[in-house]
Short mmCIF file of C-alpha atoms in Angstrom, two decimals:
data_model
loop_
_atom_site.label_atom_id
_atom_site.label_comp_id
_atom_site.label_asym_id
_atom_site.label_seq_id
_atom_site.Cartn_x
_atom_site.Cartn_y
_atom_site.Cartn_z
CA UNK Q 22 -3.77 -31.44 -14.45
CA UNK Q 23 -3.97 -33.87 -17.36
CA UNK Q 24 -2.07 -32.86 -20.53
CA UNK Q 25 -2.68 -34.45 -24.02
CA UNK Q 26 0.31 -35.57 -25.87
CA UNK Q 27 -0.80 -36.23 -29.43
CA UNK Q 28 -4.26 -37.74 -29.90
CA UNK Q 29 -4.10 -40.66 -27.54
CA UNK Q 30 -1.48 -40.27 -24.71
CA UNK Q 31 -2.28 -38.00 -21.70
CA UNK Q 32 -0.04 -37.34 -18.63
CA UNK Q 33 -0.88 -35.85 -15.31
CA UNK Q 34 1.29 -33.12 -13.74
CA UNK Q 35 0.85 -32.10 -10.14
CA UNK Q 36 0.32 -28.53 -9.03
CA UNK Q 37 -1.09 -27.31 -12.36
CA UNK Q 38 -4.47 -26.30 -13.19
CA UNK Q 39 -6.11 -24.28 -16.13
CA UNK Q 40 -8.48 -21.32 -16.19
CA UNK Q 41 -9.49 -19.36 -19.34
CA UNK Q 42 -7.01 -21.49 -21.47
CA UNK Q 43 -4.07 -20.51 -19.19
CA UNK Q 44 -2.10 -22.83 -17.15
CA UNK Q 45 -1.17 -21.88 -13.52
CA UNK Q 46 1.16 -23.29 -11.08
CA UNK Q 47 -0.37 -23.68 -7.50
CA UNK Q 48 1.27 -25.49 -4.65
CA UNK Q 49 0.50 -25.32 -0.91
CA UNK Q 50 3.12 -23.85 1.39
CA UNK Q 51 4.24 -26.47 3.96
CA UNK Q 52 2.71 -25.70 7.36
CA UNK Q 53 6.12 -25.40 9.02
CA UNK Q 54 7.37 -22.68 6.92
CA UNK Q 55 4.08 -20.76 6.37
CA UNK Q 56 4.84 -18.27 9.31
CA UNK Q 57 7.80 -16.90 7.09
CA UNK Q 58 5.49 -16.05 4.21
CA UNK Q 59 3.62 -13.21 5.89
CA UNK Q 60 0.31 -14.98 5.80
CA UNK Q 61 0.26 -16.61 2.51
CA UNK Q 62 -0.71 -20.16 2.35
CA UNK Q 63 0.03 -21.20 -1.30
CA UNK Q 64 2.10 -20.26 -4.15
CA UNK Q 65 0.29 -19.36 -7.35
CA UNK Q 66 1.75 -17.98 -10.62
CA UNK Q 67 0.94 -17.76 -14.25
CA UNK Q 68 3.17 -20.28 -16.38
CA UNK Q 69 2.59 -18.17 -19.53
CA UNK Q 70 2.39 -21.22 -21.72
CA UNK Q 71 0.00 -23.96 -22.91
CA UNK Q 72 2.70 -26.16 -24.32
CA UNK Q 73 2.64 -29.48 -22.42
CA UNK Q 74 6.33 -30.04 -22.52
CA UNK Q 75 7.14 -26.39 -21.55
CA UNK Q 76 4.64 -26.73 -18.62
CA UNK Q 77 6.35 -29.90 -17.53
CA UNK Q 78 9.66 -28.26 -17.72
CA UNK Q 79 8.63 -25.14 -15.73
CA UNK Q 80 6.84 -27.06 -13.01
CA UNK Q 81 9.89 -29.27 -12.49
CA UNK Q 82 12.13 -26.17 -12.10
CA UNK Q 83 9.68 -24.42 -9.83
CA UNK Q 84 9.32 -27.59 -7.58
CA UNK Q 85 13.12 -27.88 -7.24
CA UNK Q 86 13.41 -24.16 -6.49
CA UNK Q 87 10.77 -23.99 -3.71
CA UNK Q 88 11.75 -27.28 -2.25
CA UNK Q 89 15.38 -26.17 -1.88
CA UNK Q 90 14.22 -22.91 -0.21
CA UNK Q 91 11.84 -24.87 2.19
CA UNK Q 92 14.77 -27.24 3.07
CA UNK Q 93 17.02 -24.29 3.81
CA UNK Q 94 14.43 -22.72 6.10
CA UNK Q 95 13.93 -26.10 8.03
CA UNK Q 96 17.77 -26.29 8.29
CA UNK Q 97 17.74 -23.54 10.87
CA UNK Q 98 18.82 -20.68 8.35
CA UNK Q 99 17.02 -17.52 9.23
CA UNK Q 100 15.69 -16.82 5.67
CA UNK Q 101 12.47 -15.96 4.04
CA UNK Q 102 11.44 -15.92 0.43
CA UNK Q 103 12.52 -12.43 0.18
CA UNK Q 104 15.82 -12.93 2.06
CA UNK Q 105 16.86 -15.67 -0.49
CA UNK Q 106 16.80 -12.98 -3.19
CA UNK Q 107 18.51 -10.63 -0.97
CA UNK Q 108 21.25 -13.07 -0.21
CA UNK Q 109 21.65 -13.75 -3.93
CA UNK Q 110 22.14 -10.10 -4.57
CA UNK Q 111 24.59 -9.84 -1.89
CA UNK Q 112 26.59 -12.81 -3.35
CA UNK Q 113 26.62 -11.19 -6.75
CA UNK Q 114 27.61 -8.00 -5.40
CA UNK Q 115 30.70 -9.67 -3.72
CA UNK Q 116 31.85 -10.62 -7.29
CA UNK Q 117 31.04 -7.25 -8.76
CA UNK Q 118 27.87 -8.38 -10.35
CA UNK Q 119 24.30 -7.26 -10.55
CA UNK Q 120 21.02 -8.72 -11.75
CA UNK Q 121 19.85 -8.45 -15.34
CA UNK Q 122 19.28 -6.16 -17.24
CA UNK Q 123 22.64 -4.67 -15.82
CA UNK Q 124 25.67 -5.29 -18.01
CA UNK Q 125 28.12 -7.25 -16.07
CA UNK Q 126 32.04 -7.50 -16.89
CA UNK Q 127 32.85 -10.91 -18.58
CA UNK Q 128 35.82 -11.24 -16.12
CA UNK Q 129 33.53 -10.98 -12.96
CA UNK Q 130 31.09 -13.49 -14.62
CA UNK Q 131 33.80 -15.93 -15.20
CA UNK Q 132 35.15 -15.63 -11.66
CA UNK Q 133 31.71 -16.19 -10.24
CA UNK Q 134 31.21 -19.22 -12.28
CA UNK Q 135 34.77 -20.59 -11.65
CA UNK Q 136 34.62 -20.00 -7.88
CA UNK Q 137 31.10 -20.63 -6.96
CA UNK Q 138 29.15 -22.66 -9.29
CA UNK Q 139 31.67 -24.84 -11.27
CA UNK Q 140 33.31 -26.60 -8.20
CA UNK Q 141 29.81 -27.56 -6.83
CA UNK Q 142 28.70 -28.79 -10.18
CA UNK Q 143 31.74 -30.97 -10.72
CA UNK Q 144 31.47 -32.30 -7.16
CA UNK Q 145 27.91 -33.35 -7.66
CA UNK Q 146 28.52 -34.88 -10.98
CA UNK Q 147 31.45 -36.89 -9.70
CA UNK Q 148 32.90 -37.47 -13.13
CA UNK Q 149 29.60 -38.49 -14.80
CA UNK Q 150 29.13 -36.49 -18.04
CA UNK Q 151 25.35 -36.90 -18.23
CA UNK Q 152 24.91 -35.79 -14.60
CA UNK Q 153 27.22 -32.79 -15.28
CA UNK Q 154 25.27 -31.60 -18.27
CA UNK Q 155 21.72 -32.26 -17.33
CA UNK Q 156 21.30 -31.75 -13.60
CA UNK Q 157 19.44 -28.65 -12.52
CA UNK Q 158 21.63 -26.26 -10.50
CA UNK Q 159 19.00 -26.39 -7.64
CA UNK Q 160 20.25 -29.82 -6.92
CA UNK Q 161 23.75 -28.90 -6.09
CA UNK Q 162 23.58 -25.25 -5.12
CA UNK Q 163 22.13 -23.50 -2.15
CA UNK Q 164 18.84 -21.49 -2.59
CA UNK Q 165 20.82 -18.19 -2.61
CA UNK Q 166 23.56 -19.50 -5.08
CA UNK Q 167 20.76 -20.92 -7.53
CA UNK Q 168 18.94 -17.68 -7.36
CA UNK Q 169 22.09 -15.71 -7.89
CA UNK Q 170 22.83 -17.75 -11.03
CA UNK Q 171 19.35 -17.14 -12.28
CA UNK Q 172 19.56 -13.48 -11.72
CA UNK Q 173 22.52 -12.91 -14.02
CA UNK Q 174 21.08 -15.14 -16.73
CA UNK Q 175 17.42 -14.53 -16.73
CA UNK Q 176 16.01 -11.17 -16.61
CA UNK Q 177 13.59 -11.12 -13.68
CA UNK Q 178 10.35 -9.22 -13.86
CA UNK Q 179 9.07 -7.36 -10.88
CA UNK Q 180 6.79 -9.64 -8.82
CA UNK Q 181 3.70 -8.22 -7.32
CA UNK Q 182 5.12 -9.08 -3.91
CA UNK Q 183 7.77 -6.44 -4.24
CA UNK Q 184 5.66 -3.79 -5.87
CA UNK Q 185 3.84 -3.11 -2.66
CA UNK Q 186 7.10 -2.58 -0.86
CA UNK Q 187 8.19 -0.11 -3.47
CA UNK Q 188 5.01 1.79 -2.97
CA UNK Q 189 5.06 1.79 0.90
CA UNK Q 190 8.84 2.70 0.93
CA UNK Q 191 8.18 5.91 -0.98
CA UNK Q 192 4.87 6.94 0.68
CA UNK Q 193 4.52 9.78 3.17
CA UNK Q 194 2.33 7.67 5.35
CA UNK Q 195 5.01 4.73 5.63
CA UNK Q 196 4.79 5.23 9.35
CA UNK Q 197 1.09 5.31 9.68
CA UNK Q 198 0.33 1.65 10.81
CA UNK Q 199 -3.38 1.75 9.84
CA UNK Q 200 -2.57 3.06 6.45
CA UNK Q 201 0.08 0.49 5.83
CA UNK Q 202 -2.12 -2.44 7.01
CA UNK Q 203 -4.92 -1.31 4.86
CA UNK Q 204 -2.60 -0.98 1.78
CA UNK Q 205 -1.25 -4.46 2.46
CA UNK Q 206 -4.65 -5.99 2.93
CA UNK Q 207 -5.94 -4.54 -0.45
CA UNK Q 208 -2.76 -5.69 -2.20
CA UNK Q 209 -3.12 -9.17 -0.69
CA UNK Q 210 -6.59 -9.52 -2.19
CA UNK Q 211 -4.94 -8.87 -5.58
CA UNK Q 212 -2.15 -11.34 -5.09
CA UNK Q 213 -4.65 -13.96 -3.71
CA UNK Q 214 -6.25 -13.67 -7.07
CA UNK Q 215 -3.21 -13.52 -9.44
CA UNK Q 216 -0.42 -14.89 -7.47
CA UNK Q 217 2.35 -12.87 -5.56
CA UNK Q 218 4.94 -13.95 -8.05
CA UNK Q 219 3.01 -12.76 -11.25
CA UNK Q 220 5.13 -10.10 -12.86
CA UNK Q 221 3.81 -6.52 -12.22
CA UNK Q 222 4.37 -5.55 -15.96
CA UNK Q 223 1.93 -8.47 -16.99
CA UNK Q 224 -1.04 -7.18 -14.94
CA UNK Q 225 -3.74 -6.40 -17.52
CA UNK Q 226 -7.03 -4.65 -17.62
CA UNK Q 227 -8.82 -8.02 -17.68
CA UNK Q 228 -6.98 -8.93 -14.34
CA UNK Q 229 -8.30 -5.59 -12.90
CA UNK Q 230 -11.88 -6.38 -14.12
CA UNK Q 231 -11.61 -9.95 -12.69
CA UNK Q 232 -10.55 -8.36 -9.39
CA UNK Q 233 -13.48 -6.21 -9.26
CA UNK Q 234 -15.74 -9.02 -10.00
CA UNK Q 235 -14.14 -11.07 -7.30
CA UNK Q 236 -14.40 -8.48 -4.69
CA UNK Q 237 -17.98 -7.60 -5.35
CA UNK Q 238 -18.89 -11.30 -4.80
CA UNK Q 239 -18.58 -10.71 -1.01
CA UNK Q 240 -18.37 -6.94 -0.47
CA UNK Q 241 -20.25 -3.90 -1.12
CA UNK Q 242 -19.45 -1.79 -4.33
CA UNK Q 243 -18.07 1.12 -2.19
CA UNK Q 244 -15.75 -1.31 -0.62
CA UNK Q 245 -14.62 -2.60 -3.97
CA UNK Q 246 -13.98 1.22 -5.03
CA UNK Q 247 -11.80 1.82 -2.03
CA UNK Q 248 -9.84 -1.39 -2.61
CA UNK Q 249 -9.13 -0.48 -6.13
CA UNK Q 250 -8.24 3.18 -5.31
CA UNK Q 251 -5.55 1.73 -3.01
CA UNK Q 252 -4.40 -0.60 -5.68
CA UNK Q 253 -4.50 2.08 -8.36
CA UNK Q 254 -2.04 4.12 -6.23
CA UNK Q 255 0.34 1.41 -6.00
CA UNK Q 256 0.42 0.98 -9.73
CA UNK Q 257 0.88 4.69 -10.23
CA UNK Q 258 3.78 4.87 -7.94
CA UNK Q 259 5.65 1.67 -9.14
CA UNK Q 260 5.04 2.68 -12.86
CA UNK Q 261 6.63 6.16 -12.05
CA UNK Q 262 9.44 4.92 -9.94
CA UNK Q 263 10.49 2.12 -12.25
CA UNK Q 264 9.92 4.30 -15.37
CA UNK Q 265 7.73 1.69 -17.06
CA UNK Q 266 6.07 2.14 -20.35
CA UNK Q 267 2.88 0.64 -19.13
CA UNK Q 268 -0.66 2.03 -18.54
CA UNK Q 269 -2.27 1.65 -15.08
CA UNK Q 270 -4.77 -1.17 -15.51
CA UNK Q 271 -6.79 0.07 -12.47
CA UNK Q 272 -7.30 3.53 -14.00
CA UNK Q 273 -10.84 4.70 -14.52
CA UNK Q 274 -12.41 1.22 -13.70
CA UNK Q 275 -16.15 0.96 -13.88
CA UNK Q 276 -18.07 -0.56 -11.07
CA UNK Q 277 -21.75 -1.36 -11.93
CA UNK Q 278 -24.30 -0.03 -9.46
CA UNK Q 279 -21.50 1.79 -7.51
CA UNK Q 280 -23.02 3.03 -4.22
CA UNK Q 281 -26.49 1.58 -4.83
CA UNK Q 282 -26.04 -1.19 -2.29
CA UNK Q 283 -24.66 1.17 0.44
CA UNK Q 284 -26.57 1.36 3.74
CA UNK Q 285 -26.98 5.12 4.86
CA UNK Q 286 -25.47 5.88 8.17
CA UNK Q 287 -28.08 7.08 10.57
CA UNK Q 288 -27.19 10.23 12.68
CA UNK Q 289 -27.89 10.36 16.44
CA UNK Q 290 -30.99 12.17 17.45
CA UNK Q 291 -30.80 14.89 20.11
CA UNK Q 292 -32.30 12.61 22.63
CA UNK Q 293 -29.78 9.72 21.81
CA UNK Q 294 -26.94 12.30 22.12
CA UNK Q 295 -28.21 13.30 25.62
CA UNK Q 296 -28.29 9.82 26.62
CA UNK Q 297 -24.57 9.30 25.49
CA UNK Q 298 -23.48 12.49 27.14
CA UNK Q 299 -25.13 11.51 30.52
CA UNK Q 300 -23.71 8.00 30.25
CA UNK Q 301 -20.04 9.47 29.48
CA UNK Q 302 -20.22 11.60 32.65
CA UNK Q 303 -21.45 8.68 34.66
CA UNK Q 304 -18.51 6.49 33.60
CA UNK Q 305 -15.97 9.16 33.63
CA UNK Q 306 -13.03 7.60 32.17
CA UNK Q 307 -10.59 8.10 29.34
CA UNK Q 308 -12.69 6.25 26.83
CA UNK Q 309 -15.73 8.23 27.56
CA UNK Q 310 -13.81 11.49 27.45
CA UNK Q 311 -12.68 10.49 23.93
CA UNK Q 312 -16.24 9.79 22.89
CA UNK Q 313 -17.51 13.05 24.51
CA UNK Q 314 -15.02 15.06 22.49
CA UNK Q 315 -16.31 13.51 19.34
CA UNK Q 316 -20.01 13.97 20.42
CA UNK Q 317 -19.78 17.88 20.63
CA UNK Q 318 -17.09 18.51 18.00
CA UNK Q 319 -17.98 16.10 15.30
CA UNK Q 320 -14.48 15.04 14.98
CA UNK Q 321 -13.09 11.75 13.26
CA UNK Q 322 -12.16 9.41 15.86
CA UNK Q 323 -8.41 9.51 14.76
CA UNK Q 324 -8.50 13.21 15.10
CA UNK Q 325 -9.39 12.91 18.64
CA UNK Q 326 -7.60 9.72 19.56
CA UNK Q 327 -4.25 11.30 18.23
CA UNK Q 328 -4.51 14.58 20.07
CA UNK Q 329 -1.52 15.70 22.20
CA UNK Q 330 -2.13 17.51 25.48
CA UNK Q 331 -0.58 20.70 24.02
CA UNK Q 332 -3.37 20.65 21.45
CA UNK Q 333 -5.89 21.27 24.23
CA UNK Q 334 -6.11 25.05 24.90
CA UNK Q 335 -8.20 25.57 28.07
CA UNK Q 336 -6.70 28.86 29.22
CA UNK Q 337 -7.45 30.68 25.89
CA UNK Q 338 -10.24 33.34 25.95
CA UNK Q 339 -12.28 30.89 23.94
CA UNK Q 340 -11.16 27.30 24.89
CA UNK Q 341 -10.48 25.18 21.93
CA UNK Q 342 -8.56 22.17 20.46
CA UNK Q 343 -6.01 22.14 17.61
CA UNK Q 344 -6.42 19.28 15.14
CA UNK Q 345 -3.15 19.08 13.19
CA UNK Q 346 -1.22 16.11 11.49
CA UNK Q 347 1.57 14.13 13.38
CA UNK Q 348 3.90 11.46 12.15
CA UNK Q 349 1.82 8.77 13.94
CA UNK Q 350 -1.55 10.22 13.05
CA UNK Q 351 -2.01 12.02 9.73
CA UNK Q 352 -5.14 13.75 8.68
CA UNK Q 353 -7.66 12.78 5.91
CA UNK Q 354 -7.23 16.08 3.97
CA UNK Q 355 -5.42 19.26 4.04
CA UNK Q 356 -8.71 20.94 5.05
CA UNK Q 357 -8.97 18.53 8.13
CA UNK Q 358 -6.37 20.73 9.93
CA UNK Q 359 -8.32 23.14 11.98
CA UNK Q 360 -9.03 24.78 15.41
CA UNK Q 361 -12.53 23.99 16.97
CA UNK Q 362 -14.06 25.77 20.03
CA UNK Q 363 -14.78 23.35 23.03
CA UNK Q 364 -18.36 23.52 24.10
CA UNK Q 365 -20.76 21.33 26.04
CA UNK Q 366 -19.80 17.86 26.94
CA UNK Q 367 -16.53 18.22 24.88
CA UNK Q 368 -15.52 21.05 27.07
CA UNK Q 369 -16.19 18.87 30.09
CA UNK Q 370 -14.11 16.06 28.68
CA UNK Q 371 -11.20 18.36 27.70
CA UNK Q 372 -11.04 19.44 31.55
CA UNK Q 373 -11.15 15.88 32.70
CA UNK Q 374 -8.28 14.86 30.37
CA UNK Q 375 -5.96 17.79 31.56
CA UNK Q 376 -6.88 17.36 35.15
CA UNK Q 377 -5.99 13.73 35.00
CA UNK Q 378 -2.78 13.91 33.10
CA UNK Q 379 0.35 12.27 34.55
CA UNK Q 380 3.68 13.92 34.66
CA UNK Q 381 5.41 14.11 31.41
CA UNK Q 382 2.26 12.62 29.55
CA UNK Q 383 2.43 13.68 25.82
CA UNK Q 384 -0.77 12.34 24.27
CA UNK Q 385 -4.22 12.98 25.50
CA UNK Q 386 -5.00 9.34 25.06
CA UNK Q 387 -1.89 7.22 25.98
CA UNK Q 388 -4.17 4.12 25.91
CA UNK Q 389 -4.40 4.43 22.07
CA UNK Q 390 -1.56 6.74 20.95
CA UNK Q 391 2.11 6.85 21.55
CA UNK Q 392 5.27 7.96 19.59
CA UNK Q 393 4.95 4.76 17.36
CA UNK Q 394 1.21 4.51 16.50
CA UNK Q 395 -2.24 5.74 16.89
CA UNK Q 396 -4.63 2.85 17.38
CA UNK Q 397 -7.82 4.63 16.18
CA UNK Q 398 -9.19 1.39 14.83
CA UNK Q 399 -9.11 -0.22 18.13
CA UNK Q 400 -10.64 2.92 19.86
CA UNK Q 401 -13.49 2.80 17.33
CA UNK Q 402 -14.20 -0.93 17.95
CA UNK Q 403 -14.23 -0.49 21.73
CA UNK Q 404 -16.46 2.47 21.71
CA UNK Q 405 -18.79 1.09 19.09
CA UNK Q 406 -19.30 -1.76 21.31
CA UNK Q 407 -19.89 0.54 24.22
CA UNK Q 408 -22.58 2.44 22.32
CA UNK Q 409 -24.26 -0.86 21.38
CA UNK Q 410 -24.28 -1.67 25.04
CA UNK Q 411 -26.09 1.49 25.74
CA UNK Q 412 -28.87 0.38 23.45
CA UNK Q 413 -28.00 2.34 20.33
CA UNK Q 414 -27.11 1.03 16.80
CA UNK Q 415 -25.11 3.77 15.39
CA UNK Q 416 -21.25 4.09 15.37
CA UNK Q 417 -18.80 6.80 16.41
CA UNK Q 418 -18.67 8.00 12.88
CA UNK Q 419 -22.33 8.95 13.06
CA UNK Q 420 -21.27 11.85 15.28
CA UNK Q 421 -20.02 13.57 12.28
CA UNK Q 422 -23.27 13.25 10.31
CA UNK Q 423 -25.18 14.44 13.59
CA UNK Q 424 -22.93 17.49 13.83
CA UNK Q 425 -23.64 18.47 10.22
CA UNK Q 426 -27.42 17.99 10.79
CA UNK Q 427 -27.35 19.90 14.05
CA UNK Q 428 -25.50 22.85 12.37
CA UNK Q 429 -27.88 22.74 9.38
CA UNK Q 430 -30.88 22.73 11.63
CA UNK Q 431 -29.92 26.18 13.09
CA UNK Q 432 -29.18 27.50 9.57
CA UNK Q 433 -25.41 27.66 10.01
CA UNK Q 434 -23.67 28.69 6.75
CA UNK Q 435 -22.00 25.79 4.81
CA UNK Q 436 -18.40 27.29 5.41
CA UNK Q 437 -19.13 27.29 9.18
CA UNK Q 438 -20.17 23.57 8.96
CA UNK Q 439 -17.03 22.88 6.93
CA UNK Q 440 -14.78 24.71 9.46
CA UNK Q 441 -16.16 22.53 12.34
CA UNK Q 442 -16.03 19.30 10.71
CA UNK Q 443 -12.97 19.75 8.70
CA UNK Q 444 -14.87 19.27 5.27
CA UNK Q 445 -13.66 21.10 2.14
CA UNK Q 446 -11.09 23.83 2.05
CA UNK Q 447 -9.94 25.35 5.26
CA UNK Q 448 -9.95 29.04 4.35
CA UNK Q 449 -12.56 30.43 6.86
CA UNK Q 450 -9.76 31.56 9.27
CA UNK Q 451 -8.56 33.82 6.50
CA UNK Q 452 -12.04 35.18 6.03
CA UNK Q 453 -12.66 36.02 9.73
CA UNK Q 454 -9.36 36.49 11.17
CA UNK Q 455 -8.20 34.02 13.84
CA UNK Q 456 -9.82 35.53 16.94
CA UNK Q 457 -13.02 36.25 15.32
CA UNK Q 458 -12.87 32.74 13.72
CA UNK Q 459 -13.20 30.98 17.00
CA UNK Q 460 -15.70 33.51 18.36
CA UNK Q 461 -17.81 32.95 15.17
CA UNK Q 462 -17.53 29.18 15.53
CA UNK Q 463 -18.37 29.07 19.13
CA UNK Q 464 -21.47 31.31 18.58
CA UNK Q 465 -22.87 28.59 16.14
CA UNK Q 466 -21.68 25.75 18.34
CA UNK Q 467 -23.39 27.23 21.34
CA UNK Q 468 -26.71 27.12 19.36
CA UNK Q 469 -26.45 23.31 19.02
CA UNK Q 470 -25.01 22.38 22.45
CA UNK Q 471 -27.05 20.01 24.45
CA UNK Q 472 -29.17 21.28 27.25
#
């Protein structure tokens, strides 16, 4: 970037560019330390000034800070950008200190300066007064020591990179790998645009609108809506947890043409469902059992992939499965918790699952689910590929649309449709009584079962 000093002289400063009259620092992370940055390839942050001399001063300090951190990483120290700050906080704690805005005892600060900072400063200066007074602390302190000194002298704003950790740490789905992965991907799209070191408090409505514009460049409007909903949730949580006096910049964002570019999902025809049912029985393995359950139950793939064997009730008067939340596989809504009678090819699949279960097996599909995670995305990808190989273009999610259509075509009441698919409120059991509830649902499902 070229900066004008006066009306004649201009100087160039590396790692700086301007956009919308704002100066930004951007520097590529060296390849050998990139693996420690969780996928980030560059550092980008707002310098919050247009003053040339101030920009030069900030860039110099930032270069020294990051170069010291990278050198420490290369020296065999097992550190990451986050662990530098953690180490700095631990060092301060050893001297009874806390980062600003905490009020620290003067004696503790003096001890820290006298025992940690001052000896290294004097050793580096070697008696030279000018070096003693003007050398940046990053030149004679370790990365953690320099960060500790900064934390007790400069009130650090919460960076975006830490905000997502606060959100996930307090979330009920913190153990749901799919949820955590999606939340991080959505947040990374924001930090790629604004910089992961941008203070959380400084994110504005203009930033939110810029994010929408950026996402829509390569994605559908409904995708942009889902991403912003995820980001909005992070802001809601952090604002509440940190008691910040800040409006949520992602609240009630308007997305022009929302939904108009969406492609309607095509349901399976009855003929296509028969083709898949026959193919499942011919293949007769765990993946096809999973798909067969979806086919005649209309369940979401995660609901089936995360079933436990104990959720399959074949010895009941009316065989059924129980769909309930677990730590490794939550449900989309409260109404998703339900019992659904087993009919048709789903009943066949349930028998195959139980008959082939091994001793001490817990989950119906151990290929995809264990006590640590439910890999429903992997199941979806594998089965969608197989469906395509059969010659069909729909996805497993189309089973839900098909079940809605199948029930609608036999004039099933809406509350029956909702009870089967887990749509809306789950109060039909109270309406009919549990035994009659299953009998009633089975009566309607028998009307749509494949010949």
